[in-house]
PDB file of C-alpha atoms and ligand atoms in Angstrom:
ATOM      1  CA  MET S  14     -17.340  19.608  -6.501  1.00  0.00           C
ATOM      2  CA  SER S  15     -13.746  18.403  -4.833  1.00  0.00           C
ATOM      3  CA  GLU S  16     -11.636  15.974  -7.028  1.00  0.00           C
ATOM      4  CA  ASN S  17      -9.771  15.376  -3.747  1.00  0.00           C
ATOM      5  CA  VAL S  18     -10.084  11.863  -2.664  1.00  0.00           C
ATOM      6  CA  LEU S  19      -8.048  12.565   0.163  1.00  0.00           C
ATOM      7  CA  ARG S  20      -7.840  15.448   2.538  1.00  0.00           C
ATOM      8  CA  LEU S  21      -6.443  15.938   5.435  1.00  0.00           C
ATOM      9  CA  SER S  22      -7.224  19.023   7.623  1.00  0.00           C
ATOM     10  CA  GLY S  23      -5.305  20.030  10.636  1.00  0.00           C
ATOM     11  CA  ILE S  24      -4.867  16.563  12.132  1.00  0.00           C
ATOM     12  CA  THR S  25      -2.874  15.840  15.903  1.00  0.00           C
ATOM     13  CA  LYS S  26      -2.556  13.105  17.762  1.00  0.00           C
ATOM     14  CA  ALA S  27      -0.411  12.401  20.820  1.00  0.00           C
ATOM     15  CA  TYR S  28       0.048   9.048  22.493  1.00  0.00           C
ATOM     16  CA  ASN S  29       0.073   8.933  26.553  1.00  0.00           C
ATOM     17  CA  ARG S  30      -1.517  12.329  26.296  1.00  0.00           C
ATOM     18  CA  GLY S  31      -1.130  14.605  29.941  1.00  0.00           C
ATOM     19  CA  ALA S  32       1.268  11.856  30.882  1.00  0.00           C
ATOM     20  CA  PRO S  33       5.460  12.315  31.450  1.00  0.00           C
ATOM     21  CA  ASN S  34       6.025  10.434  28.665  1.00  0.00           C
ATOM     22  CA  GLU S  35       3.641  12.063  26.076  1.00  0.00           C
ATOM     23  CA  VAL S  36       4.823  12.094  22.773  1.00  0.00           C
ATOM     24  CA  ASN S  37       2.788  14.582  19.894  1.00  0.00           C
ATOM     25  CA  VAL S  38       2.950  12.481  16.886  1.00  0.00           C
ATOM     26  CA  LEU S  39       1.296  14.360  14.571  1.00  0.00           C
ATOM     27  CA  ARG S  40       1.240  18.349  15.219  1.00  0.00           C
ATOM     28  CA  GLY S  41      -1.231  19.854  12.825  1.00  0.00           C
ATOM     29  CA  ILE S  42      -1.168  17.867   9.184  1.00  0.00           C
ATOM     30  CA  ASP S  43      -2.714  18.960   6.163  1.00  0.00           C
ATOM     31  CA  LEU S  44      -2.694  17.042   3.126  1.00  0.00           C
ATOM     32  CA  ASP S  45      -4.435  16.728  -0.574  1.00  0.00           C
ATOM     33  CA  VAL S  46      -4.590  13.925  -2.563  1.00  0.00           C
ATOM     34  CA  GLY S  47      -6.115  14.294  -5.690  1.00  0.00           C
ATOM     35  CA  THR S  48      -7.629  11.426  -8.252  1.00  0.00           C
ATOM     36  CA  GLY S  49      -5.170   9.290  -9.507  1.00  0.00           C
ATOM     37  CA  GLU S  50      -2.165  10.761  -7.481  1.00  0.00           C
ATOM     38  CA  VAL S  51       0.270   8.844  -6.183  1.00  0.00           C
ATOM     39  CA  VAL S  52       2.403  10.648  -2.963  1.00  0.00           C
ATOM     40  CA  ALA S  53       5.275   8.717  -1.156  1.00  0.00           C
ATOM     41  CA  LEU S  54       5.278   9.466   2.706  1.00  0.00           C
ATOM     42  CA  VAL S  55       9.078   9.651   3.407  1.00  0.00           C
ATOM     43  CA  ALA S  56      10.263   9.554   6.766  1.00  0.00           C
ATOM     44  CA  PRO S  57      12.374   7.756   9.092  1.00  0.00           C
ATOM     45  CA  SER S  58      10.745   5.063  11.897  1.00  0.00           C
ATOM     46  CA  GLY S  59       9.479   6.384  14.515  1.00  0.00           C
ATOM     47  CA  ALA S  60       8.227   9.430  12.804  1.00  0.00           C
ATOM     48  CA  GLY S  61       4.978   8.481  12.715  1.00  0.00           C
ATOM     49  CA  LYS S  62       4.083   7.500   9.516  1.00  0.00           C
ATOM     50  CA  SER S  63       1.913   4.437  10.755  1.00  0.00           C
ATOM     51  CA  THR S  64      -0.023   6.969  13.017  1.00  0.00           C
ATOM     52  CA  LEU S  65      -0.708   9.291   9.838  1.00  0.00           C
ATOM     53  CA  LEU S  66      -1.806   6.195   7.681  1.00  0.00           C
ATOM     54  CA  HIS S  67      -3.773   4.972  10.300  1.00  0.00           C
ATOM     55  CA  ILE S  68      -5.649   8.272  10.449  1.00  0.00           C
ATOM     56  CA  ALA S  69      -6.577   8.584   7.042  1.00  0.00           C
ATOM     57  CA  GLY S  70      -7.380   5.197   6.698  1.00  0.00           C
ATOM     58  CA  LEU S  71      -9.988   5.104   9.606  1.00  0.00           C
ATOM     59  CA  LEU S  72      -8.375   2.815  11.845  1.00  0.00           C
ATOM     60  CA  ASP S  73      -7.414   4.938  14.516  1.00  0.00           C
ATOM     61  CA  THR S  74      -9.057   8.608  15.543  1.00  0.00           C
ATOM     62  CA  PRO S  75      -7.317  11.975  15.492  1.00  0.00           C
ATOM     63  CA  ASP S  76      -7.519  14.643  18.792  1.00  0.00           C
ATOM     64  CA  ALA S  77      -7.963  17.240  16.480  1.00  0.00           C
ATOM     65  CA  GLY S  78      -8.875  17.840  12.909  1.00  0.00           C
ATOM     66  CA  LYS S  79     -10.927  16.716   9.842  1.00  0.00           C
ATOM     67  CA  VAL S  80     -10.197  13.241   7.472  1.00  0.00           C
ATOM     68  CA  GLU S  81     -12.730  13.743   4.440  1.00  0.00           C
ATOM     69  CA  ILE S  82     -12.562  10.638   2.010  1.00  0.00           C
ATOM     70  CA  THR S  83     -14.278  11.245  -0.917  1.00  0.00           C
ATOM     71  CA  GLY S  84     -16.024  14.176   0.051  1.00  0.00           C
ATOM     72  CA  GLN S  85     -17.517  13.142   2.784  1.00  0.00           C
ATOM     73  CA  ASP S  86     -16.496  14.482   6.349  1.00  0.00           C
ATOM     74  CA  MET S  87     -15.916  11.403   8.398  1.00  0.00           C
ATOM     75  CA  THR S  88     -15.699  13.535  11.901  1.00  0.00           C
ATOM     76  CA  GLY S  89     -18.069  12.168  14.647  1.00  0.00           C
ATOM     77  CA  ARG S  90     -19.199  10.063  12.596  1.00  0.00           C
ATOM     78  CA  GLY S  91     -20.226   6.641  14.062  1.00  0.00           C
ATOM     79  CA  ASP S  92     -18.338   2.808  13.794  1.00  0.00           C
ATOM     80  CA  ARG S  93     -21.165   2.093  11.142  1.00  0.00           C
ATOM     81  CA  LYS S  94     -20.560   4.894   8.610  1.00  0.00           C
ATOM     82  CA  ARG S  95     -16.709   4.469   9.174  1.00  0.00           C
ATOM     83  CA  THR S  96     -16.670   0.919   8.886  1.00  0.00           C
ATOM     84  CA  ARG S  97     -18.853   1.013   5.680  1.00  0.00           C
ATOM     85  CA  VAL S  98     -16.315   4.046   4.021  1.00  0.00           C
ATOM     86  CA  ARG S  99     -13.114   1.823   4.642  1.00  0.00           C
ATOM     87  CA  ARG S 100     -14.552  -1.040   3.062  1.00  0.00           C
ATOM     88  CA  SER S 101     -15.830   0.177   0.157  1.00  0.00           C
ATOM     89  CA  ASP S 102     -13.542   3.128  -0.764  1.00  0.00           C
ATOM     90  CA  VAL S 103     -10.470   2.511   1.147  1.00  0.00           C
ATOM     91  CA  GLY S 104      -7.439  -0.098   0.634  1.00  0.00           C
ATOM     92  CA  PHE S 105      -5.028  -0.641   3.212  1.00  0.00           C
ATOM     93  CA  ILE S 106      -1.567  -2.915   2.748  1.00  0.00           C
ATOM     94  CA  TYR S 107       0.426  -3.305   5.690  1.00  0.00           C
ATOM     95  CA  GLN S 108       3.967  -3.971   5.906  1.00  0.00           C
ATOM     96  CA  PHE S 109       3.461  -7.526   7.052  1.00  0.00           C
ATOM     97  CA  HIS S 110       0.824  -9.299   5.020  1.00  0.00           C
ATOM     98  CA  HIS S 111      -1.895  -9.786   7.684  1.00  0.00           C
ATOM     99  CA  LEU S 112      -3.926 -12.835   5.413  1.00  0.00           C
ATOM    100  CA  LEU S 113      -5.588 -15.148   7.184  1.00  0.00           C
ATOM    101  CA  PRO S 114      -3.713 -18.423   7.479  1.00  0.00           C
ATOM    102  CA  GLU S 115      -6.424 -21.021   6.929  1.00  0.00           C
ATOM    103  CA  PHE S 116      -7.383 -19.342   3.775  1.00  0.00           C
ATOM    104  CA  SER S 117      -6.320 -20.013   0.658  1.00  0.00           C
ATOM    105  CA  ALA S 118      -4.753 -16.597  -1.699  1.00  0.00           C
ATOM    106  CA  LEU S 119      -7.953 -16.855  -3.489  1.00  0.00           C
ATOM    107  CA  GLU S 120     -10.365 -17.063  -0.517  1.00  0.00           C
ATOM    108  CA  ASN S 121      -8.271 -14.253   1.047  1.00  0.00           C
ATOM    109  CA  ILE S 122      -9.110 -11.819  -1.904  1.00  0.00           C
ATOM    110  CA  VAL S 123     -12.942 -12.975  -2.083  1.00  0.00           C
ATOM    111  CA  LEU S 124     -14.090 -12.784   1.685  1.00  0.00           C
ATOM    112  CA  PRO S 125     -13.712  -8.747   1.933  1.00  0.00           C
ATOM    113  CA  GLN S 126     -16.018  -9.065  -1.405  1.00  0.00           C
ATOM    114  CA  LEU S 127     -18.360 -11.099   0.462  1.00  0.00           C
ATOM    115  CA  ALA S 128     -18.537  -8.668   3.726  1.00  0.00           C
ATOM    116  CA  ASN S 129     -18.864  -5.901   0.591  1.00  0.00           C
ATOM    117  CA  GLY S 130     -22.225  -7.901  -0.692  1.00  0.00           C
ATOM    118  CA  VAL S 131     -21.047  -8.819  -3.946  1.00  0.00           C
ATOM    119  CA  SER S 132     -21.970 -12.570  -5.104  1.00  0.00           C
ATOM    120  CA  LYS S 133     -19.139 -15.801  -5.023  1.00  0.00           C
ATOM    121  CA  ALA S 134     -19.017 -16.387  -7.994  1.00  0.00           C
ATOM    122  CA  ALA S 135     -18.005 -12.447  -8.908  1.00  0.00           C
ATOM    123  CA  ALA S 136     -15.870 -12.298  -6.045  1.00  0.00           C
ATOM    124  CA  GLU S 137     -13.872 -15.170  -7.401  1.00  0.00           C
ATOM    125  CA  ALA S 138     -13.857 -14.247 -11.046  1.00  0.00           C
ATOM    126  CA  ARG S 139     -12.303 -10.380  -9.793  1.00  0.00           C
ATOM    127  CA  ALA S 140     -10.230 -12.503  -7.068  1.00  0.00           C
ATOM    128  CA  GLN S 141      -8.539 -14.352  -9.937  1.00  0.00           C
ATOM    129  CA  GLU S 142      -8.021 -11.548 -12.327  1.00  0.00           C
ATOM    130  CA  LEU S 143      -6.374  -9.727  -9.592  1.00  0.00           C
ATOM    131  CA  LEU S 144      -3.916 -12.471  -8.905  1.00  0.00           C
ATOM    132  CA  ASP S 145      -3.164 -12.807 -12.857  1.00  0.00           C
ATOM    133  CA  ARG S 146      -2.284  -8.785 -13.151  1.00  0.00           C
ATOM    134  CA  VAL S 147       0.508  -9.096 -10.059  1.00  0.00           C
ATOM    135  CA  GLY S 148       1.868 -12.153 -12.160  1.00  0.00           C
ATOM    136  CA  ILE S 149       0.690 -15.124  -9.143  1.00  0.00           C
ATOM    137  CA  ALA S 150      -2.394 -16.527 -11.049  1.00  0.00           C
ATOM    138  CA  ASP S 151      -1.309 -20.427 -10.078  1.00  0.00           C
ATOM    139  CA  ARG S 152      -0.738 -19.297  -6.733  1.00  0.00           C
ATOM    140  CA  ALA S 153      -4.685 -19.042  -6.492  1.00  0.00           C
ATOM    141  CA  ASP S 154      -4.614 -22.005  -4.400  1.00  0.00           C
ATOM    142  CA  HIS S 155      -2.008 -21.722  -1.986  1.00  0.00           C
ATOM    143  CA  ARG S 156      -2.588 -20.946   1.828  1.00  0.00           C
ATOM    144  CA  PRO S 157      -0.517 -17.835   3.075  1.00  0.00           C
ATOM    145  CA  ALA S 158       2.603 -20.080   4.680  1.00  0.00           C
ATOM    146  CA  ALA S 159       2.848 -22.228   1.009  1.00  0.00           C
ATOM    147  CA  LEU S 160       3.879 -18.446  -0.671  1.00  0.00           C
ATOM    148  CA  SER S 161       7.301 -16.725  -0.582  1.00  0.00           C
ATOM    149  CA  GLY S 162       7.221 -13.400   1.208  1.00  0.00           C
ATOM    150  CA  GLY S 163       6.697 -11.370  -2.244  1.00  0.00           C
ATOM    151  CA  GLU S 164       3.905 -13.576  -3.221  1.00  0.00           C
ATOM    152  CA  GLN S 165       2.050 -12.919   0.263  1.00  0.00           C
ATOM    153  CA  GLN S 166       2.952  -9.175  -0.232  1.00  0.00           C
ATOM    154  CA  ARG S 167       1.335  -9.529  -3.875  1.00  0.00           C
ATOM    155  CA  VAL S 168      -1.700 -11.459  -2.555  1.00  0.00           C
ATOM    156  CA  ALA S 169      -2.293  -8.495   0.241  1.00  0.00           C
ATOM    157  CA  PHE S 170      -2.152  -5.977  -2.607  1.00  0.00           C
ATOM    158  CA  CYS S 171      -4.918  -7.730  -4.471  1.00  0.00           C
ATOM    159  CA  ARG S 172      -7.026  -7.751  -1.022  1.00  0.00           C
ATOM    160  CA  ALA S 173      -6.638  -4.307  -0.604  1.00  0.00           C
ATOM    161  CA  LEU S 174      -7.883  -3.425  -4.294  1.00  0.00           C
ATOM    162  CA  ALA S 175     -10.717  -6.271  -4.055  1.00  0.00           C
ATOM    163  CA  ASN S 176     -13.399  -3.629  -3.533  1.00  0.00           C
ATOM    164  CA  GLY S 177     -12.350  -1.396  -6.110  1.00  0.00           C
ATOM    165  CA  PRO S 178     -11.328   1.260  -3.392  1.00  0.00           C
ATOM    166  CA  LYS S 179     -10.529   4.947  -4.592  1.00  0.00           C
ATOM    167  CA  LEU S 180      -7.849   5.566  -1.984  1.00  0.00           C
ATOM    168  CA  LEU S 181      -5.182   2.875  -1.735  1.00  0.00           C
ATOM    169  CA  LEU S 182      -3.096   3.267   2.099  1.00  0.00           C
ATOM    170  CA  ALA S 183       0.331   1.586   1.891  1.00  0.00           C
ATOM    171  CA  ASP S 184       2.376   1.468   5.030  1.00  0.00           C
ATOM    172  CA  GLU S 185       6.351   0.856   3.710  1.00  0.00           C
ATOM    173  CA  PRO S 186       4.594  -1.970   1.781  1.00  0.00           C
ATOM    174  CA  THR S 187       8.078  -3.503   0.232  1.00  0.00           C
ATOM    175  CA  GLY S 188       9.741  -3.375   3.659  1.00  0.00           C
ATOM    176  CA  ASN S 189      10.191  -6.732   4.348  1.00  0.00           C
ATOM    177  CA  LEU S 190      11.509  -7.887   1.614  1.00  0.00           C
ATOM    178  CA  ASP S 191      15.152  -8.422   0.752  1.00  0.00           C
ATOM    179  CA  PRO S 192      16.033  -5.211  -2.073  1.00  0.00           C
ATOM    180  CA  GLY S 193      16.265  -7.234  -4.624  1.00  0.00           C
ATOM    181  CA  THR S 194      12.695  -9.278  -4.231  1.00  0.00           C
ATOM    182  CA  SER S 195      11.199  -5.470  -2.685  1.00  0.00           C
ATOM    183  CA  ASP S 196      11.944  -3.851  -6.352  1.00  0.00           C
ATOM    184  CA  GLN S 197       9.860  -6.434  -8.235  1.00  0.00           C
ATOM    185  CA  VAL S 198       6.893  -6.387  -6.141  1.00  0.00           C
ATOM    186  CA  PHE S 199       7.177  -2.630  -5.811  1.00  0.00           C
ATOM    187  CA  ALA S 200       7.204  -2.444  -9.373  1.00  0.00           C
ATOM    188  CA  ALA S 201       3.725  -4.737  -9.471  1.00  0.00           C
ATOM    189  CA  LEU S 202       2.179  -2.454  -6.904  1.00  0.00           C
ATOM    190  CA  MET S 203       2.745   0.593  -9.016  1.00  0.00           C
ATOM    191  CA  ASP S 204       1.446  -1.535 -12.072  1.00  0.00           C
ATOM    192  CA  LEU S 205      -1.549  -2.234 -10.590  1.00  0.00           C
ATOM    193  CA  VAL S 206      -2.325   1.255  -9.020  1.00  0.00           C
ATOM    194  CA  ARG S 207      -1.570   3.129 -12.356  1.00  0.00           C
ATOM    195  CA  GLY S 208      -3.067   0.653 -14.006  1.00  0.00           C
ATOM    196  CA  THR S 209      -6.647   0.849 -11.769  1.00  0.00           C
ATOM    197  CA  GLY S 210      -6.116   4.688 -11.615  1.00  0.00           C
ATOM    198  CA  LEU S 211      -6.058   4.937  -8.319  1.00  0.00           C
ATOM    199  CA  SER S 212      -4.826   7.658  -5.675  1.00  0.00           C
ATOM    200  CA  ALA S 213      -2.366   6.207  -3.075  1.00  0.00           C
ATOM    201  CA  VAL S 214      -0.044   7.447  -0.452  1.00  0.00           C
ATOM    202  CA  ILE S 215       2.281   4.903   0.046  1.00  0.00           C
ATOM    203  CA  ALA S 216       5.086   5.363   3.074  1.00  0.00           C
ATOM    204  CA  THR S 217       8.464   4.199   2.202  1.00  0.00           C
ATOM    205  CA  HIS S 218      11.414   5.148   3.791  1.00  0.00           C
ATOM    206  CA  ASN S 219      13.389   3.973   0.713  1.00  0.00           C
ATOM    207  CA  LEU S 220      14.017   7.118  -1.532  1.00  0.00           C
ATOM    208  CA  ASP S 221      14.373   5.608  -5.206  1.00  0.00           C
ATOM    209  CA  LEU S 222      10.999   3.736  -4.413  1.00  0.00           C
ATOM    210  CA  ALA S 223       9.647   7.354  -3.472  1.00  0.00           C
ATOM    211  CA  ALA S 224      11.144   8.725  -6.656  1.00  0.00           C
ATOM    212  CA  ARG S 225       8.668   6.580  -8.808  1.00  0.00           C
ATOM    213  CA  MET S 226       5.525   8.193  -7.225  1.00  0.00           C
ATOM    214  CA  ASP S 227       4.004  11.640  -8.426  1.00  0.00           C
ATOM    215  CA  ARG S 228       4.904  13.431  -5.289  1.00  0.00           C
ATOM    216  CA  GLN S 229       6.952  12.975  -2.234  1.00  0.00           C
ATOM    217  CA  ILE S 230       6.363  14.443   1.238  1.00  0.00           C
ATOM    218  CA  ARG S 231       8.242  14.171   4.498  1.00  0.00           C
ATOM    219  CA  LEU S 232       7.303  13.978   7.989  1.00  0.00           C
ATOM    220  CA  ASP S 233       9.372  16.076  10.193  1.00  0.00           C
ATOM    221  CA  ALA S 234       8.577  16.914  13.658  1.00  0.00           C
ATOM    222  CA  GLY S 235       4.899  16.085  13.159  1.00  0.00           C
ATOM    223  CA  GLN S 236       4.328  18.347  10.176  1.00  0.00           C
ATOM    224  CA  LEU S 237       4.441  17.916   6.516  1.00  0.00           C
ATOM    225  CA  VAL S 238       7.082  19.184   4.293  1.00  0.00           C
ATOM    226  CA  ALA S 239       6.753  18.918   0.643  1.00  0.00           C
ATOM    227  CA  ASP S 240      10.582  17.510  -1.117  1.00  0.00           C
TER     228      ASP S 240
HETATM  229  N1  ADP P 323      -0.166   2.796  20.869  1.00  0.00           N
HETATM  230  C1  ADP P 323       0.914   3.880  21.042  1.00  0.00           C
HETATM  231  N2  ADP P 323       1.242   4.174  22.111  1.00  0.00           N
HETATM  232  C2  ADP P 323       2.268   5.076  22.514  1.00  0.00           C
HETATM  233  N3  ADP P 323       3.037   5.339  21.400  1.00  0.00           N
HETATM  234  C3  ADP P 323       3.103   5.169  20.189  1.00  0.00           C
HETATM  235  C4  ADP P 323       2.129   4.174  20.157  1.00  0.00           C
HETATM  236  N4  ADP P 323       2.285   4.036  18.509  1.00  0.00           N
HETATM  237  C5  ADP P 323       3.394   5.011  18.233  1.00  0.00           C
HETATM  238  N5  ADP P 323       3.378   5.196  18.943  1.00  0.00           N
HETATM  239  C6  ADP P 323       5.042   5.731  19.094  1.00  0.00           C
HETATM  240  O1  ADP P 323       4.325   7.660  18.118  1.00  0.00           O
HETATM  241  C7  ADP P 323       5.661   7.585  17.452  1.00  0.00           C
HETATM  242  C8  ADP P 323       5.228   7.313  15.952  1.00  0.00           C
HETATM  243  O2  ADP P 323       5.365   5.866  15.441  1.00  0.00           O
HETATM  244  P1  ADP P 323       4.580   5.620  14.100  1.00  0.00           P
HETATM  245  O3  ADP P 323       3.414   6.323  13.880  1.00  0.00           O
HETATM  246  O4  ADP P 323       4.649   3.947  14.109  1.00  0.00           O
HETATM  247  O5  ADP P 323       6.064   5.932  13.236  1.00  0.00           O
HETATM  248  P2  ADP P 323       6.302   5.341  12.005  1.00  0.00           P
HETATM  249  O6  ADP P 323       5.598   4.675  11.439  1.00  0.00           O
HETATM  250  O7  ADP P 323       7.013   6.198  11.145  1.00  0.00           O
HETATM  251  O8  ADP P 323       8.006   4.678  12.369  1.00  0.00           O
HETATM  252  C9  ADP P 323       6.897   6.715  17.804  1.00  0.00           C
HETATM  253  O9  ADP P 323       7.552   7.351  19.007  1.00  0.00           O
HETATM  254  C10 ADP P 323       6.251   5.613  18.417  1.00  0.00           C
HETATM  255  O10 ADP P 323       6.943   5.028  19.748  1.00  0.00           O
HETATM  256 MG1   MG P 324       5.600   2.476  10.948  1.00  0.00          MG
END
């Protein structure tokens, strides 16, 4: 049995295919991420980090190639199956928090659990515990607008982990924060990831942050190279 939580084979993706402005963003990506492994995806802006993470997280489909999550080949699977796997096995963190503005921090972490069939009481207990782990238990009742940028992003981390995913994908998770805050918030994310034994792919163009992960891979001209 494969120990790989994520396996990408031969992934290609172009935008505006066939048009004069065609961009071949991914040109044959192979990547294996093992259980508990934390991988840094490093590349400059425009290199295709978001495209790759969206494909790995089943938010987008490749033109060719295979995406396997926890050993399940997602090729040709319908929306329902993809949504089910995404909801239960994958956590996604965006550069901007994308929290629902009219709900509290706690509710933002409860909602994905309710969608996954968890009872309200259990979902609230888990949400509160996650907020505690990222050091903002006392902000549970605040709406996103009443939180600092770093606090908003901590809530987004909790939401991504709410359903106990096996794979975490983070797209420049501290890219919107000032350098000091970014360091603290990143440390909170790493504590959370290490404490859970999660596998993760974290995109960043910060080499100091990348150095704290198990392995660094670089996206160069549409292909992955190990650093
Ligand atoms: N929906 C789209 N339509 C056309 N081009 C796109 C689209 N999304 C991204 N691109 C282009 O693909 C390239 C890679 O983008 P992206 O994956 O967002 O890179 P990164 O996250 O590394 O900054 C860029 O040149 C970008 O302009
Ligand atoms: Mg991006």
